[in-house]
Coordinates of C-alpha atoms in Angstrom, one line a residue:
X14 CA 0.2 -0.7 -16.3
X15 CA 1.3 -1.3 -12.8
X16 CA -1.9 -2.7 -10.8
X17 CA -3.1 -1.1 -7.7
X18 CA -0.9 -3.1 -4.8
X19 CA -4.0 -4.5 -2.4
X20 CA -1.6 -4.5 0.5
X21 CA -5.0 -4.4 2.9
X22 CA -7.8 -6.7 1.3
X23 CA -8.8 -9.0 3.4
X24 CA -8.1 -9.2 6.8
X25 CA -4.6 -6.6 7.3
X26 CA -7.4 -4.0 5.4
X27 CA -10.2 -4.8 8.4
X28 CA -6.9 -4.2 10.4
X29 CA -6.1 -0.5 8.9
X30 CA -10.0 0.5 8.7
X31 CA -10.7 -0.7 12.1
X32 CA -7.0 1.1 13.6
X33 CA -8.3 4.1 12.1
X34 CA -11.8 3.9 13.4
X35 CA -9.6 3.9 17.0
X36 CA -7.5 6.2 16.5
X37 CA -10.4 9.0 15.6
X38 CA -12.4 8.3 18.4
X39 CA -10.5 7.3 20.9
X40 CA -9.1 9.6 23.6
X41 CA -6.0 10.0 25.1
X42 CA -5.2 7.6 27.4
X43 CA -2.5 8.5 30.7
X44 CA -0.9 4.8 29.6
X45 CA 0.1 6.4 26.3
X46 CA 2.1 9.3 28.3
X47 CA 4.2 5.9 29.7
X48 CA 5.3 4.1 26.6
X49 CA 8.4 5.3 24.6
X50 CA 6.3 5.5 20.9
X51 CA 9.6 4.6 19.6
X52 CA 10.9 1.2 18.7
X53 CA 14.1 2.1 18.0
X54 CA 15.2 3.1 21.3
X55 CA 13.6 -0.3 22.8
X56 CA 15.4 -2.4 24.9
X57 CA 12.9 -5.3 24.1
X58 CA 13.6 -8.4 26.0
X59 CA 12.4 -10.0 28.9
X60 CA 14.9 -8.4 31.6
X61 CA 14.3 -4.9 30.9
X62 CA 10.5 -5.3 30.9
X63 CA 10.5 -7.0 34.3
X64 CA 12.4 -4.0 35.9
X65 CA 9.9 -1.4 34.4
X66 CA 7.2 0.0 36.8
X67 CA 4.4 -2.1 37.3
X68 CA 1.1 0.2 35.1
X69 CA -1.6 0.7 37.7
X70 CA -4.9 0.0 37.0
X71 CA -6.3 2.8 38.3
X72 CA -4.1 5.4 36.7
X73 CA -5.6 4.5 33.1
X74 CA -9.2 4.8 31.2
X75 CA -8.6 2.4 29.1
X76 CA -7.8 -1.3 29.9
X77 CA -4.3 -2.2 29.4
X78 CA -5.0 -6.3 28.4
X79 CA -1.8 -7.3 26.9
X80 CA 1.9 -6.3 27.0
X81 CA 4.2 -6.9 24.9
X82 CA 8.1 -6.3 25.4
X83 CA 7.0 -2.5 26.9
X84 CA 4.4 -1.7 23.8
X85 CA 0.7 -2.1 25.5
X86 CA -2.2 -3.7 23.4
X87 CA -5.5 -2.2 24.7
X88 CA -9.1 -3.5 24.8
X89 CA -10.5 -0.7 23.4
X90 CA -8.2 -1.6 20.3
X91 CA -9.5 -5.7 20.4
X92 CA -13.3 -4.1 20.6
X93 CA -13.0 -2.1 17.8
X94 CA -11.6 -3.7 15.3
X95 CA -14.0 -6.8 16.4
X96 CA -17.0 -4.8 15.8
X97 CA -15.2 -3.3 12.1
X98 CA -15.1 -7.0 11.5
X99 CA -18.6 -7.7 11.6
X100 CA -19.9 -4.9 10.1
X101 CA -17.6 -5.5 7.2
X102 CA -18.5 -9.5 8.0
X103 CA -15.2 -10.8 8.3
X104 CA -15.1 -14.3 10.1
X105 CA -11.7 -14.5 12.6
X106 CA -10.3 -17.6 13.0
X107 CA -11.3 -19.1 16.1
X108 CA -12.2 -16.7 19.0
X109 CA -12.3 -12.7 18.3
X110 CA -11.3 -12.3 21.7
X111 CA -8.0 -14.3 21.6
X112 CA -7.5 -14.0 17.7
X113 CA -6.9 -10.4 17.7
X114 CA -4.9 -9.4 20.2
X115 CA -2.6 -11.8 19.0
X116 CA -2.5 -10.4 15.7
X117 CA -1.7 -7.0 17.7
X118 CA 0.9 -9.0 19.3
X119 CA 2.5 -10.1 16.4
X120 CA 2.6 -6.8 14.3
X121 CA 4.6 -5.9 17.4
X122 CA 7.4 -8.3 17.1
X123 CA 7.6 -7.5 13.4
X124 CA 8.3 -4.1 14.3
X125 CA 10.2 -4.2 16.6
X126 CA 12.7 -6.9 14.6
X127 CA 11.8 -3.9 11.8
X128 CA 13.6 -1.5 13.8
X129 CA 16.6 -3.5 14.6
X130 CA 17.0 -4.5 10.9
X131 CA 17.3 -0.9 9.9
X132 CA 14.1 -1.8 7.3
X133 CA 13.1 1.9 6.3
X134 CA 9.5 3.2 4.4
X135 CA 10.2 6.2 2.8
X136 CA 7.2 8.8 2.9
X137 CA 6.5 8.9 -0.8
X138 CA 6.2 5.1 -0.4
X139 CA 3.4 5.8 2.3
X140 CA 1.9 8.5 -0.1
X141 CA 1.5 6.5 -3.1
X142 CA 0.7 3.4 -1.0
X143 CA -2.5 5.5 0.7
X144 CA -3.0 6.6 -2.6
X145 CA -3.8 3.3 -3.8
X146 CA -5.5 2.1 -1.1
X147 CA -7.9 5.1 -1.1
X148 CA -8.9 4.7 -4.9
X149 CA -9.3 0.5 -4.4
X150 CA -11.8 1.8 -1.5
X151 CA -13.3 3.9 -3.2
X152 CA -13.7 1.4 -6.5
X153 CA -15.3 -0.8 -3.8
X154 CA -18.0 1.7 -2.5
X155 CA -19.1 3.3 -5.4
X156 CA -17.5 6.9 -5.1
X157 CA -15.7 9.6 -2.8
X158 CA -18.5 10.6 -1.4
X159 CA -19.7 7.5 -0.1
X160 CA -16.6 6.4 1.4
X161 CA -16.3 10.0 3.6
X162 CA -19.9 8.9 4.8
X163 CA -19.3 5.6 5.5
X164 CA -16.1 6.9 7.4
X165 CA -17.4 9.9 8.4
X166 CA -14.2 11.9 7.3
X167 CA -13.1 13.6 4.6
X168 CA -10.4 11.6 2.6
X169 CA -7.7 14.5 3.5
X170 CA -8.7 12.8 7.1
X171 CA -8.6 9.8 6.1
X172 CA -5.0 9.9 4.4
X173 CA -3.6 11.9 8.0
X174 CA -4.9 9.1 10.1
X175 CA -4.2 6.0 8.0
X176 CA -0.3 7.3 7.7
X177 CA 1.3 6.3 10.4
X178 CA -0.7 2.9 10.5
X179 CA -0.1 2.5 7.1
X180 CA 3.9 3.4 7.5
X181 CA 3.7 0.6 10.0
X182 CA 2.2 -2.2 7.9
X183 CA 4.6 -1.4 5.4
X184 CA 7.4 -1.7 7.8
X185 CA 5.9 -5.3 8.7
X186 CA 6.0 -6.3 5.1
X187 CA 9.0 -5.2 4.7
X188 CA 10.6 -7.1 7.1
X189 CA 8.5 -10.7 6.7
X190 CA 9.9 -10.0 3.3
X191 CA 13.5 -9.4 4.7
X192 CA 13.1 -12.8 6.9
X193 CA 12.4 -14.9 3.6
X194 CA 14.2 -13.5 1.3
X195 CA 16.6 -16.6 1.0
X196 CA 14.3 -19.0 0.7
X197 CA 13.8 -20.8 -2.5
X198 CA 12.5 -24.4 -3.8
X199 CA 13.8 -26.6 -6.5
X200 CA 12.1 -28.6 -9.2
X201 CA 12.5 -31.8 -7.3
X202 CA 11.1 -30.2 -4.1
X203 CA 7.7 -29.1 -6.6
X204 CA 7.6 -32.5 -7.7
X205 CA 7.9 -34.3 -4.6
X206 CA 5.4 -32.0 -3.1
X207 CA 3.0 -32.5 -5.9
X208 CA 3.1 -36.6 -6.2
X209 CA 2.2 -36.7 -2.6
X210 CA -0.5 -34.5 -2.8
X211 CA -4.0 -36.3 -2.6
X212 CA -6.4 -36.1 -5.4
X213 CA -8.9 -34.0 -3.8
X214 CA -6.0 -31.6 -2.0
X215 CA -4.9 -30.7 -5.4
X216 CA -5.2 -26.6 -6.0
X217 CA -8.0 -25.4 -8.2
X218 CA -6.3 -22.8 -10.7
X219 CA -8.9 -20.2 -10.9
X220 CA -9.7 -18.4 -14.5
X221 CA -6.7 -16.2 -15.4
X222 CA -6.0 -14.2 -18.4
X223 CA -3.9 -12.0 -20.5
X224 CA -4.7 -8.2 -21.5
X225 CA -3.2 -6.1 -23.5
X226 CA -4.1 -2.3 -22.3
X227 CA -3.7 1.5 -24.5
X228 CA -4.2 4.6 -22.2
X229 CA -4.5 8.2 -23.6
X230 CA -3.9 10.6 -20.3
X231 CA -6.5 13.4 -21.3
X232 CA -4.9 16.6 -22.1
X233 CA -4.6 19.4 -19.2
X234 CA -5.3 23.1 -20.9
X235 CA -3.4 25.7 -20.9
X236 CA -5.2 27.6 -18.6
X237 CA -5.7 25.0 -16.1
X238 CA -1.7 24.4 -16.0
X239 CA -0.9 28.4 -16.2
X240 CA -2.8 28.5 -13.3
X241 CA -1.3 26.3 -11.2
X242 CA 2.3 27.4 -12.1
X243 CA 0.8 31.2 -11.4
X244 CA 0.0 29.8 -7.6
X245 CA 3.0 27.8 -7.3
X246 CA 4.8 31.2 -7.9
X247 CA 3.0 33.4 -6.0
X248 CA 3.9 30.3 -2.5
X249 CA 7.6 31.1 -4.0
X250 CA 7.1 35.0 -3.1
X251 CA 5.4 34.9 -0.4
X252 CA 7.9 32.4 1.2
X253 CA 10.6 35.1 -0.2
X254 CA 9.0 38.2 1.3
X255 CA 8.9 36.8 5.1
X256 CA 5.0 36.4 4.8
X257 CA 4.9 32.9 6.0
X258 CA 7.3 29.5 5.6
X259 CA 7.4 26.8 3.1
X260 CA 6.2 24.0 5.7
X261 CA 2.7 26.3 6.5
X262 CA 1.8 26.6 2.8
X263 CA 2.8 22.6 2.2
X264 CA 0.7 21.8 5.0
X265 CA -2.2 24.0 3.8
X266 CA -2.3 23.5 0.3
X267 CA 0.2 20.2 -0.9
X268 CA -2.0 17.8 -3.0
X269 CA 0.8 14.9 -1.4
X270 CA -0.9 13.7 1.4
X271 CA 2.0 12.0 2.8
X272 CA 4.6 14.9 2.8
X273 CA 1.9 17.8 3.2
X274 CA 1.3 16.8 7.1
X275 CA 4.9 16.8 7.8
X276 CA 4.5 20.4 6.1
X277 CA 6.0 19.0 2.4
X278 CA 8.9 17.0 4.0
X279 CA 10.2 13.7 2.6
X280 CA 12.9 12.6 4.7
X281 CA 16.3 11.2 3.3
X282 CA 15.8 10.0 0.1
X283 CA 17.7 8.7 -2.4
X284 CA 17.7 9.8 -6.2
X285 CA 16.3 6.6 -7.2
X286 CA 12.9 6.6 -5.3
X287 CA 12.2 10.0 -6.9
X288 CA 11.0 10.9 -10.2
X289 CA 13.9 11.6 -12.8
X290 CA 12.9 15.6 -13.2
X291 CA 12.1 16.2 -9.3
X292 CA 15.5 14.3 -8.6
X293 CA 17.6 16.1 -11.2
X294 CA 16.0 19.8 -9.4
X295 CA 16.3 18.8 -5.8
X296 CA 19.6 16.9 -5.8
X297 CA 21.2 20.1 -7.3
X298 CA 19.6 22.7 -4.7
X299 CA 22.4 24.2 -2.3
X300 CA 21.1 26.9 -0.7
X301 CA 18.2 26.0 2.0
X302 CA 16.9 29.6 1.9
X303 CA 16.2 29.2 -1.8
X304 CA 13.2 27.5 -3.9
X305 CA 13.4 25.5 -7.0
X306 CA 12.3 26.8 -10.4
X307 CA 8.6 24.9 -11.3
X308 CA 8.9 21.2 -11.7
X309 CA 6.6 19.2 -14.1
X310 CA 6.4 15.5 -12.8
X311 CA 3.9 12.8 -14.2
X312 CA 2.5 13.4 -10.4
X313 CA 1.9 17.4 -11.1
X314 CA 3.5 20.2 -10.6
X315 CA 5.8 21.1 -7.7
X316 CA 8.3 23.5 -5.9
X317 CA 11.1 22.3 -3.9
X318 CA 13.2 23.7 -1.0
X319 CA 16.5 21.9 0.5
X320 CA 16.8 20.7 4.0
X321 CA 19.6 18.8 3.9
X322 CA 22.1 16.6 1.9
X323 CA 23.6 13.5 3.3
X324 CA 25.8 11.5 1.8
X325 CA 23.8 10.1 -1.7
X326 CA 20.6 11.4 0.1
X327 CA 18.8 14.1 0.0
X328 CA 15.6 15.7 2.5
X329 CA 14.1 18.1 1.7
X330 CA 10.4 19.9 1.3
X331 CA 8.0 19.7 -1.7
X332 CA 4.2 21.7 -2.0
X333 CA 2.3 19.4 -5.2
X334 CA -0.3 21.0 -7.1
X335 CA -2.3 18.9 -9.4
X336 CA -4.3 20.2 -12.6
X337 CA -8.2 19.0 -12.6
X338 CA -8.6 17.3 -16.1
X339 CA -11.8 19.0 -18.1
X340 CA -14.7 16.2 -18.9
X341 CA -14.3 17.6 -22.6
X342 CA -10.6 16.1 -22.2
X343 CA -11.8 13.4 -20.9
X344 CA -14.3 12.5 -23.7
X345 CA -11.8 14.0 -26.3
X346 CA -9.3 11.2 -25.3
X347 CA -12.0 8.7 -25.0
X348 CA -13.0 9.6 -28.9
X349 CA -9.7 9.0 -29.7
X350 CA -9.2 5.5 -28.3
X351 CA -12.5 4.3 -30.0
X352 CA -10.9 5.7 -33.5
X353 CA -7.9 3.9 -32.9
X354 CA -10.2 0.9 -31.9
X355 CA -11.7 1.1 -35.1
X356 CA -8.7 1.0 -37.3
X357 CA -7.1 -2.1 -35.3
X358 CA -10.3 -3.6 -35.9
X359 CA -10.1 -2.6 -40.2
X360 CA -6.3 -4.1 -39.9
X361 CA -4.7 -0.4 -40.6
X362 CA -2.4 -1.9 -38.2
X363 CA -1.8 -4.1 -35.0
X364 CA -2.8 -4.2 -31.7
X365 CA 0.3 -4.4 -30.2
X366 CA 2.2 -1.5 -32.9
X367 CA -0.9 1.1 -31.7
X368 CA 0.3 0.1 -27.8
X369 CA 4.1 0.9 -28.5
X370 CA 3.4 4.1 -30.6
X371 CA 0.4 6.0 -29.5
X372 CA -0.6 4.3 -25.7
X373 CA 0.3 6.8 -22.7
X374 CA 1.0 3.8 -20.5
X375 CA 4.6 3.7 -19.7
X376 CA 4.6 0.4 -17.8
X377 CA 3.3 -1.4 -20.7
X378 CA 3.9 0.3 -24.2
X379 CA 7.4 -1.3 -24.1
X380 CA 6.1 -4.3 -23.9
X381 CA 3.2 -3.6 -26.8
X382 CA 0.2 -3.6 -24.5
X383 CA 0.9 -6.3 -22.1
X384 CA -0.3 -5.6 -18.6
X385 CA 2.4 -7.6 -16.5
X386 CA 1.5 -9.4 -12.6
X387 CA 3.7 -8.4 -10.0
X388 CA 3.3 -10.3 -6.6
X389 CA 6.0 -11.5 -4.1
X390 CA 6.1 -14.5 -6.0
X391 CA 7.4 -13.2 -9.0
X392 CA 5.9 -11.7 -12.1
X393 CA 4.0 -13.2 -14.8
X394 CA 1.6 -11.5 -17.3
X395 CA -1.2 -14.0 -16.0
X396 CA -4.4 -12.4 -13.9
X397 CA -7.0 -14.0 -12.0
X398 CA -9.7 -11.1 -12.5
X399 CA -9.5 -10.4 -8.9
X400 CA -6.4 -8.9 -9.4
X401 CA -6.8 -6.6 -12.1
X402 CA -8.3 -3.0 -11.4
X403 CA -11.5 -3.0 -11.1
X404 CA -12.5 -1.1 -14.1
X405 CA -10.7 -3.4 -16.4
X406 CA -11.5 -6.4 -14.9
X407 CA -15.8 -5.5 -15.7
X408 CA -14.8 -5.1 -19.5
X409 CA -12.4 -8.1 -19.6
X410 CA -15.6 -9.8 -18.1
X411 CA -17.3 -9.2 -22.0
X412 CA -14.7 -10.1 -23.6
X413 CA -14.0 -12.8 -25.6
X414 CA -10.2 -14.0 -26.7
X415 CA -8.7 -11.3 -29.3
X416 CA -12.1 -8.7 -29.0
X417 CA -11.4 -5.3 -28.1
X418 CA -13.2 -3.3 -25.9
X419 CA -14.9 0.3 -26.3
X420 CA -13.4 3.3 -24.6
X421 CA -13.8 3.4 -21.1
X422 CA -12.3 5.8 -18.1
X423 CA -10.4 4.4 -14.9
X424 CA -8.2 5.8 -12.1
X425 CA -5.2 5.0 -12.5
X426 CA -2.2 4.0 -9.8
X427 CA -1.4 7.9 -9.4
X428 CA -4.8 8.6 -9.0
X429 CA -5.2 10.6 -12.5
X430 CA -8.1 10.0 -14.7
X431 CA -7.6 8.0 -17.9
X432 CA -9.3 7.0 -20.9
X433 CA -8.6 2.9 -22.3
X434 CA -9.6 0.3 -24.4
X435 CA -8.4 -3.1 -23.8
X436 CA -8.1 -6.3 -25.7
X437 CA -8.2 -9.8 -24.2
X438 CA -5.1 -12.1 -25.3
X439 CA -5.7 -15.2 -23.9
X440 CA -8.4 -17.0 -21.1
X441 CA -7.5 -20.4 -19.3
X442 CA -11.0 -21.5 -17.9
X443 CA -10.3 -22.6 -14.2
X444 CA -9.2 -26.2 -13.6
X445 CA -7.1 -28.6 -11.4
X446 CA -3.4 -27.5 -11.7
X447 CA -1.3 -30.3 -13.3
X448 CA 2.8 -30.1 -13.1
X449 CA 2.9 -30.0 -16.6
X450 CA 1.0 -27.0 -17.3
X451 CA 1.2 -25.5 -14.7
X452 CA 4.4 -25.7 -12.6
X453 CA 4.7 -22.4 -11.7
X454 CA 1.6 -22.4 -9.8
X455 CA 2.9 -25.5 -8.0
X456 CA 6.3 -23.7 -7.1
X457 CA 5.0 -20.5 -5.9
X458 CA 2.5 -22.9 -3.8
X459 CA 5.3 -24.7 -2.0
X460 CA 7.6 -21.4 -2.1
X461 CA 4.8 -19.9 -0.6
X462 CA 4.3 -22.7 2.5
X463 CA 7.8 -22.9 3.2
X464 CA 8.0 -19.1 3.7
X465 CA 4.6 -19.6 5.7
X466 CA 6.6 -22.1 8.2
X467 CA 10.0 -20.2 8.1
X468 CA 7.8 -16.7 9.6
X469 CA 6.0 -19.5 12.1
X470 CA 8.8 -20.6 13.1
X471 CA 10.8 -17.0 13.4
X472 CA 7.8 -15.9 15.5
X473 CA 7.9 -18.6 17.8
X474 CA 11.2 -18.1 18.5
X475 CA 10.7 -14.7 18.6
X476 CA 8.2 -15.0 21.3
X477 CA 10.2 -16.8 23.0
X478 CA 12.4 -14.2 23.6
X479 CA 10.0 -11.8 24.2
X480 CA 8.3 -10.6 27.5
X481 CA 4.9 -10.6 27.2
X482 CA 2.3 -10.3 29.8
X483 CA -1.6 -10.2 29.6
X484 CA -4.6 -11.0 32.0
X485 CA -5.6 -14.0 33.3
X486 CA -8.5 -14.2 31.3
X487 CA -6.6 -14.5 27.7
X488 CA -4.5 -17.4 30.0
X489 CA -6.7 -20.1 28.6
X490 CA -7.1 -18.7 24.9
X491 CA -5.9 -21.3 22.1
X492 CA -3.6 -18.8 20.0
X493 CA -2.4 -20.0 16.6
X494 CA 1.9 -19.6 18.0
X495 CA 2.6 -21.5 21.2
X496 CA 4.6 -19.4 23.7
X497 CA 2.7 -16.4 24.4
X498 CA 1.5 -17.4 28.4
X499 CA 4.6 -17.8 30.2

């Protein structure tokens, strides 16, 4: 089971919420009308920002505070996202004043090297990405209903305004990744590391474990899934009789929030970011006027139409319909789990045999069971139980070693409901990391802080580079990266 990627807890999550928060309330400012939204097309260097006309004051509602290369950071953009802070009491380092616009600042040379690097986010990568984000929200705040309040938007509003902030951060991570990609440590660089590290400096490993996982995905009736095929059909006839276009229906009525406000578009794709079935359909399409056949995808139910084909990519439009999965499903696949509970428990047979033969869960059942860690540091089948989903992580909680859990229901990755059981394989109590047990938590440490000074030092240089201007009040700031007052 792939876990829920938390690319925004902490503080680059405060940073989404509060950008959102902005972007809804905020009106449209004359300075906007001024600045190419386009970083590709930037000629982002000192020279060409000095000949650029001189922003008035007076020609702008907002306060234009910072600029950097010719991409504006505004107050109303520090005051928001300091206010989202506190009400979600989040401590910035050092002054909120200073702190913040230079994390603006930054995200801005990021993209901007993003851009220059060709590092490219595909939109079903944004899709699934909000996807995940919305349900670790929502496992946060108790339910749907509560997170539209507390934003006071619906979450089809929520996804439309979070994607092209979103697209962004994902751009940024892509490239920080792009920047370190080469670095690595070796053994003797852990060890050296490690004997020079006093006593008290050395890292506390917190509690991690092992769990094994079986999902049953509940059953959709017939009915339910006859009557999505019958709407996708009747889209594919009324697109065929004139009565309105592919892109209005996608935009109306698409269950992928990513594609369905570009009105079901993907952009150029290639056959390996797309599921197997939907690649095999929309990869042999020819004829843009047409409309693909039904396709079943572990995401629902969709209809293609060709845009174009170029080279070994492919763009094209997409409307996805999801069944709703019946509570009697729900508790039938529940039932089931807790019979297949009981028999592991009787020793009919293993754990690990009931994961590969009769668990749902293709990231795991290959592996009989085990849920496997993926981070930028590599991939382990170690969790602390802040990073498993939530829903496991409260049953692991009961758990003793080799106990299996009850039934229980979770979202999962691609937002379907789910019925589980668990077992817990193994729990290493916290303690002080020692280079004998526990060298890879040493390695990804120092991996980790020479990456940390590799992206200091890239941004330094970076700003460097860089024209960047801001008023005379931010002059005597103490930023974390020297360089910025010139």
């Amino acid at each position: 089971m792939k876990t829920v990627n938390k690319l925004f807890c902490g503080f680059s999550g405060l940073l989404l919420m509060a950008v959102i928060t902005v972007n809804a309330g905020r009106p449209y400012f004359r300075v906007a009308q001024t600045v190419n939204d386009s970083l590709e097309h930037k000629n982002f260097n000192a020279d060409s920002a000095k000949n650029s006309p001189e922003i008035k004051e007076n020609s702008i509602i907002d306060e234009v505070i910072w600029v950097v290369g010719d991409e504006p950071i505004l107050k109303s953009n520090v005051e928001m996202m300091r206010m989202q802070g506190e009400a979600e009491g989040v401590k910035f380092q050092g002054d909120p004043d200073c702190s913040i616009p230079e994390q603006l600042a930054i995200q801005k040379l990021f993209l901007h090297q993003a851009a220059i690097d060709s590092i490219e986010v595909t939109e079903s990568e944004v899709s699934q990405g909000i996807d995940d984000q919305i349900n670790y929200w929502i496992q946060l705040i108790g339910s749907r209903e509560k997170l539209e309040e507390y934003r006071k938007m619906t979450i089809t509003q929520i996804r439309q305004q979070m994607h092209d902030d979103f697209k962004n951060q994902q751009l940024i991570r892509k490239e920080r990744e792009e920047l370190v990609k080469d670095i690595k440590v070796t053994p003797a660089q852990v060890r050296a590391y490690f004997k020079n590290l006093p006593e008290d400096s050395i890292p506390f490993v917190p509690t991690e474990v092992e769990v094994q996982v079986i999902t049953r995905q509940p059953k959709i009736s017939k009915d339910e899934t006859e009557r999505i095929k019958e709407q996708l059909r009747d889209f594919t006839k009324r697109v065929n009789d004139g009565e309105t276009s592919f892109s209005t229906l996608a935009r109306l009525y698409s269950e992928d929030p990513g594609s369905a406000r570009q009105g079901g578009e993907l952009g150029y794709i290639g056959r390996g970011m797309l599921d197997p079935a939907f690649a095999n359909v929309a990869f042999n399409l020819t004829d843009p006027k047409k409309i693909s056949k039904i396709v079943e995808t572990e995401f629902g139910f969709h209809i293609i139409q060709l845009i174009d084909k170029r080279g070994d990519k492919i763009n094209c439009r997409h409307i996805l319909l999801k069944p709703t999965v019946s509570e009697e499903a729900l508790q039938s696949a529940s039932l089931r789990l807790d019979s297949i509970a009981d028999d592991i428990r009787a020793n009919k047979f293993s754990f690990e045999s009931a994961a590969s033969y009769l668990s749902d869960d293709k990231d795991t059942k290959s592996n009989f069971g085990l849920m496997a860690n993926s981070s930028e540091t590599g991939r382990t089948s170690r969790f602390q139980m802040k990073d498993l989903p939530s829903e496991i992580a409260r049953v692991v909680d009961t758990l003793k070693v080799g106990q299996i859990s009850s039934a229980f229901t979770m979202v999962n990755a691609k937002g379907k409901k789910q019925a589980c059981i668990v077992k817990l394989k193994s729990r290493i109590d916290g303690h002080r990391a020692t280079i004998t047990e526990d060298f890879q938590v040493m390695q990804n440490l120092v991996t980790k802080k020479e990456k940390e000074n590799a992206i200091h030092d890239w941004v330094v240089n970076k700003i460097k580079k860089t024209y960047v201007k801001m008023n005379d009040r931010y002059k005597d700031c103490k930023f974390e990266y020297e360089g910025w007052v010139k």
